[in-house]
Each structure stands twice: as C-alpha cells, then as structure tokens.
PDB file of C-alpha atoms in Angstrom:
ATOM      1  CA  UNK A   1       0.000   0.000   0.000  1.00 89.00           C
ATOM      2  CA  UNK A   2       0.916   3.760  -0.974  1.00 95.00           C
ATOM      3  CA  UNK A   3       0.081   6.943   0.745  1.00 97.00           C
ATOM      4  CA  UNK A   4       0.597  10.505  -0.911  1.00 97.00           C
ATOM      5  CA  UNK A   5       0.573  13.380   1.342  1.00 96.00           C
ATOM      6  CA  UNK A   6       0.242  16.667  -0.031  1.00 96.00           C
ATOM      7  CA  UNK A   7       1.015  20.347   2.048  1.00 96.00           C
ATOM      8  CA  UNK A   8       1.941  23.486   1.138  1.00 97.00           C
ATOM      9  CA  UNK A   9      -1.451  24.997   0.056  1.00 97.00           C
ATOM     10  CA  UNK A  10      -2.926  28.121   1.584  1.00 97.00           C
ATOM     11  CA  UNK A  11      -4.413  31.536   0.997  1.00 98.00           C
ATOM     12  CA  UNK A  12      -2.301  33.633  -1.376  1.00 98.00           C
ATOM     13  CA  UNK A  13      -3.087  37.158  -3.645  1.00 97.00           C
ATOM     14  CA  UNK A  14      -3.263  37.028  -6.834  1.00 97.00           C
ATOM     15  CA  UNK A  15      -0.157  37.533  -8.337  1.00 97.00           C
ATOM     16  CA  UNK A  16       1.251  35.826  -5.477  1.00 97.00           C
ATOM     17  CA  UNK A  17       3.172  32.028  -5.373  1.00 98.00           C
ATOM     18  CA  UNK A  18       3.147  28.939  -3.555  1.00 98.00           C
ATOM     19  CA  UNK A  19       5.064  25.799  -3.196  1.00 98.00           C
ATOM     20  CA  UNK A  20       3.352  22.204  -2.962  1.00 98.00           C
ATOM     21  CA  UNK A  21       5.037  19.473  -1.847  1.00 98.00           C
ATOM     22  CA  UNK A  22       3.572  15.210  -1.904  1.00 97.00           C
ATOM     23  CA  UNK A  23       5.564  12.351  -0.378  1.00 97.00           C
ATOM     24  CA  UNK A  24       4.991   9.384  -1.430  1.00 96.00           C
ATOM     25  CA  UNK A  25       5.533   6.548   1.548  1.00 96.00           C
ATOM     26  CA  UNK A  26       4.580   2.720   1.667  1.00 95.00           C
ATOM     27  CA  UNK A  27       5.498  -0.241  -0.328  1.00 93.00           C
ATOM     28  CA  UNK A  28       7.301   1.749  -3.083  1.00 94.00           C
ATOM     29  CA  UNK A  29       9.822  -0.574  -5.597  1.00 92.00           C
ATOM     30  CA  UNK A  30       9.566   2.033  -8.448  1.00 91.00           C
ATOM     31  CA  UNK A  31       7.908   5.523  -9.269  1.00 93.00           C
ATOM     32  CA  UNK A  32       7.276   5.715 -13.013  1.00 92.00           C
ATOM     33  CA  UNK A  33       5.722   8.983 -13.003  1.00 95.00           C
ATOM     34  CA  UNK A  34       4.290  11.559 -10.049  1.00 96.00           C
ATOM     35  CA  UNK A  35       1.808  14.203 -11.621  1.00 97.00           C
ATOM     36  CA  UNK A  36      -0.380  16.847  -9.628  1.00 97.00           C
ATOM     37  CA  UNK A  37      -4.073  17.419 -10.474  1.00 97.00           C
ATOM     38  CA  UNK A  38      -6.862  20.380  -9.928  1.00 97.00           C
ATOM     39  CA  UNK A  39     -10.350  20.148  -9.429  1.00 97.00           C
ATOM     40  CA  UNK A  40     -12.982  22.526  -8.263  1.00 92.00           C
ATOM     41  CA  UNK A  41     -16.983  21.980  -7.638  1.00 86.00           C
ATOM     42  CA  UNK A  42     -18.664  20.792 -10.618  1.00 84.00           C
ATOM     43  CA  UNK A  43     -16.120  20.630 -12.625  1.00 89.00           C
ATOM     44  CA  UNK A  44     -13.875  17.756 -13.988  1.00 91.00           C
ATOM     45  CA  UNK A  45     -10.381  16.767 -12.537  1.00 93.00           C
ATOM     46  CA  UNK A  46      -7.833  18.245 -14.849  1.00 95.00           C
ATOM     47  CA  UNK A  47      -3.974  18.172 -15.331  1.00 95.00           C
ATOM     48  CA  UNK A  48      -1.596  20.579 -14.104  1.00 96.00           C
ATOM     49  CA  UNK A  49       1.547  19.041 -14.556  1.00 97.00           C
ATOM     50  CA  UNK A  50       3.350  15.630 -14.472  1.00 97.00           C
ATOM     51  CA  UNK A  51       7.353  14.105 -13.958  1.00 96.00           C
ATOM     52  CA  UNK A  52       8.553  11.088 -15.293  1.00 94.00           C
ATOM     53  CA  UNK A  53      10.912   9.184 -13.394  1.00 87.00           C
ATOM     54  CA  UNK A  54      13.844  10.359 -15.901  1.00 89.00           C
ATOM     55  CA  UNK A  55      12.723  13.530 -15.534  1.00 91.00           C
ATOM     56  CA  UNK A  56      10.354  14.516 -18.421  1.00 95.00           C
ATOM     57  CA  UNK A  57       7.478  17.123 -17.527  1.00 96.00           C
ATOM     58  CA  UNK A  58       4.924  17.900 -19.465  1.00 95.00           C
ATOM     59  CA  UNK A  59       2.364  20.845 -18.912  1.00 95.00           C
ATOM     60  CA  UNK A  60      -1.120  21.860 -20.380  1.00 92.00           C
ATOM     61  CA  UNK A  61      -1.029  25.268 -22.276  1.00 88.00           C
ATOM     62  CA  UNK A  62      -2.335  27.266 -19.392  1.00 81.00           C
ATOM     63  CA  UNK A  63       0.152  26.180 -16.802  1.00 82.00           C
ATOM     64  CA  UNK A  64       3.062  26.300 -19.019  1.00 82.00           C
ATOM     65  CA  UNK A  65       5.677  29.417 -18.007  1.00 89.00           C
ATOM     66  CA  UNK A  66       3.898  29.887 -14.206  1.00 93.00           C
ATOM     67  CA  UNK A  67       4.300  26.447 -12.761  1.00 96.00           C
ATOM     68  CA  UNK A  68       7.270  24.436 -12.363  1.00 96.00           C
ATOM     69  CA  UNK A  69       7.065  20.488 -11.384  1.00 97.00           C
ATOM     70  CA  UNK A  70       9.797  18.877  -9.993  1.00 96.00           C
ATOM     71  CA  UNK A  71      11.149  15.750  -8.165  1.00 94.00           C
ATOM     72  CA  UNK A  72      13.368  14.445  -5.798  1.00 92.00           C
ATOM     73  CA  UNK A  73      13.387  10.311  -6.194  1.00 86.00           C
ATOM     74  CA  UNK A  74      15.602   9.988  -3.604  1.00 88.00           C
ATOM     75  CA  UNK A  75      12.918  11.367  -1.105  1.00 91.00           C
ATOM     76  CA  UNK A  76       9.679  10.283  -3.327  1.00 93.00           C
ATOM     77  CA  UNK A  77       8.743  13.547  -3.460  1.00 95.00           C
ATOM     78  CA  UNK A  78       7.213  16.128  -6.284  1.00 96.00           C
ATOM     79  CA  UNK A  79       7.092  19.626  -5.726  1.00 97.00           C
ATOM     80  CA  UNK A  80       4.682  22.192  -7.693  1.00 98.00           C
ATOM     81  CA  UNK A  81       6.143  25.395  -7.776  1.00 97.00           C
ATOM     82  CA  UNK A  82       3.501  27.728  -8.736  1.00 97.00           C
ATOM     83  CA  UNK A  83       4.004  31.260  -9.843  1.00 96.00           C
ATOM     84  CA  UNK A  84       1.964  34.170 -10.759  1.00 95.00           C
ATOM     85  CA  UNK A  85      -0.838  32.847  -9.291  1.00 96.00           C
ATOM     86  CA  UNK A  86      -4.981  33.980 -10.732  1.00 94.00           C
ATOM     87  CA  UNK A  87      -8.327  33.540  -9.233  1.00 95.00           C
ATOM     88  CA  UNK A  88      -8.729  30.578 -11.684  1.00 93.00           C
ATOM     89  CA  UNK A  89      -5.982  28.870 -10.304  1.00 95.00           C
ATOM     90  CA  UNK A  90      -8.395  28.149  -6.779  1.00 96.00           C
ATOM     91  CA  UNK A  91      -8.864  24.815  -6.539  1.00 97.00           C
ATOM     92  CA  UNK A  92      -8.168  21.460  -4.087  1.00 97.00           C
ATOM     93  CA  UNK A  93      -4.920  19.828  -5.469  1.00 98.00           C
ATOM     94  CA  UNK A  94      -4.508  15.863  -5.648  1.00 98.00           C
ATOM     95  CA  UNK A  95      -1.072  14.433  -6.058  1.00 97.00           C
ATOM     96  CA  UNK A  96      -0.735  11.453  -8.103  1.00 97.00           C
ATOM     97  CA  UNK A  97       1.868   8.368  -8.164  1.00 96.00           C
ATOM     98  CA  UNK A  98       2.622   5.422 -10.556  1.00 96.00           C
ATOM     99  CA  UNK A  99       3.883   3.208  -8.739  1.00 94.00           C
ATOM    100  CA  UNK A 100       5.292   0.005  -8.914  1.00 93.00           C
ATOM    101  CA  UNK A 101       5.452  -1.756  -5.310  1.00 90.00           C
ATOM    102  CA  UNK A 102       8.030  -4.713  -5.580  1.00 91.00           C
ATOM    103  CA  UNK A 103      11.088  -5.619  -7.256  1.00 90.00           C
ATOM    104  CA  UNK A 104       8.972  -9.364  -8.557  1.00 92.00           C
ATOM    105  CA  UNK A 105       5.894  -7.834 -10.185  1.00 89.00           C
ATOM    106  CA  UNK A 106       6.144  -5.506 -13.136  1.00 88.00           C
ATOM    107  CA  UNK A 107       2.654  -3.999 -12.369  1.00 92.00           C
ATOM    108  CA  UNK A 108       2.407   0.187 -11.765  1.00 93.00           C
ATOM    109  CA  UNK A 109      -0.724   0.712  -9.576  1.00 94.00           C
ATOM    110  CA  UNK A 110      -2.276   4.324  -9.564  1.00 95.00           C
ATOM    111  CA  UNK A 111      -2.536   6.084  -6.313  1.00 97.00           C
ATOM    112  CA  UNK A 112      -3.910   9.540  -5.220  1.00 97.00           C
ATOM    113  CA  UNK A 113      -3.778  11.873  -1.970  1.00 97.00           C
ATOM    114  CA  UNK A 114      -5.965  13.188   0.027  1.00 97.00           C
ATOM    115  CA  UNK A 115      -5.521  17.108  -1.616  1.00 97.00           C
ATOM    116  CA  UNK A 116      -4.435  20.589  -0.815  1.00 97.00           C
ATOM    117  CA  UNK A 117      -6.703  23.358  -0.702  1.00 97.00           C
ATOM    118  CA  UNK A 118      -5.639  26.736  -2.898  1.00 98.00           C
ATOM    119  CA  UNK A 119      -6.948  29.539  -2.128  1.00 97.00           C
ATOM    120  CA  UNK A 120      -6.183  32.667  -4.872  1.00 97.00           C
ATOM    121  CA  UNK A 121      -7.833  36.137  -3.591  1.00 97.00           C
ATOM    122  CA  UNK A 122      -8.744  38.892  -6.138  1.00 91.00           C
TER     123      UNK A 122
END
C-alpha cells in the first residue's frame, strides 16, 4: 500500500506564489511517473503538470511558463512550484503516483492523496 501526502497549500493574492510538496511513503519498488491534479466543484479533474521518473514534464497550455514540477526520487517527493498565481488557479490539489510496489511484479498501480486546498484572492 501507498500513501501521498500533499502540504503546502494556503491563501495567497493574486499575483502571489506557492510551493506544494507530496511524499509518497509505503510499499514503493519504483515511481514511473508523479503528476499533480486540480479540481474545483462541478467541474472535472484536470492536469496541471506531471514528472517522469527520468525527468520529463509535461504541462497543459495554461500552466506552461507559471508552474514548475519537480522531483526528488531519492525522497519520493514532487514539488509544484507555482508562480503568478490567478483567481482561476483556486482549486483542491490531488497528487498522483505510478507506482510500482516490488522488485517481482512488473505492475504500476495508480494512487492519489488526500488534496491541498488553494486559495487565490482577487
């Protein structure tokens, strides 16, 4: 079993920036991939960004040039640097690991935290 634990969200101004952080604890072989998520009332769950474990990211348009994902595997943690920060940006925030849990099966399970409220002010 795998347990993502998110911090780092809060109340900032617009304009303003914030640093998430998710580490990733349990029966962890391999991480192919972390990736952070968005989602707000009545709407669907959508990308922000994602890290491979060799260190590929890959960002929707909208995120691209304010946020900034990064990893440490050594730790099993993925950071979300965010930048610039708008209104729109509000939103909980659900890490997200592919893991693969032992060294004799080659199967990556999905697994999600609980979230991070973010809170951007006008």
């Amino acid at each position: 079993q795998v347990q993502l634990v998110e911090s780092g969200g809060g109340l900032v101004q617009a304009g303003g920036s914030l640093r998430l952080s998710c580490a990733a604890s349990g029966s962890i072989f391999r991480i192919n991939a972390m990736a952070w998520h968005r989602q707000t009332p009545g709407k669907q769950r959508e990308l922000v960004a994602a890290i491979t474990s060799d260190g590929n990211t890959n960002y929707p348009d909208s995120m691209k040039g304010r946020f900034t994902i990064s990893r440490d595997n050594a730790k099993n943690t993925v950071y979300l640097q965010m930048n610039s920060l708008k209104p729109e940006d509000t939103a909980v925030y659900y890490c997200n690991a592919i893991v693969r849990s032992t060294w004799y099966s080659t199967e990556f399970s999905d697994y999600w935290g609980q979230g991070t409220q973010v809170t951007v002010s006008s």
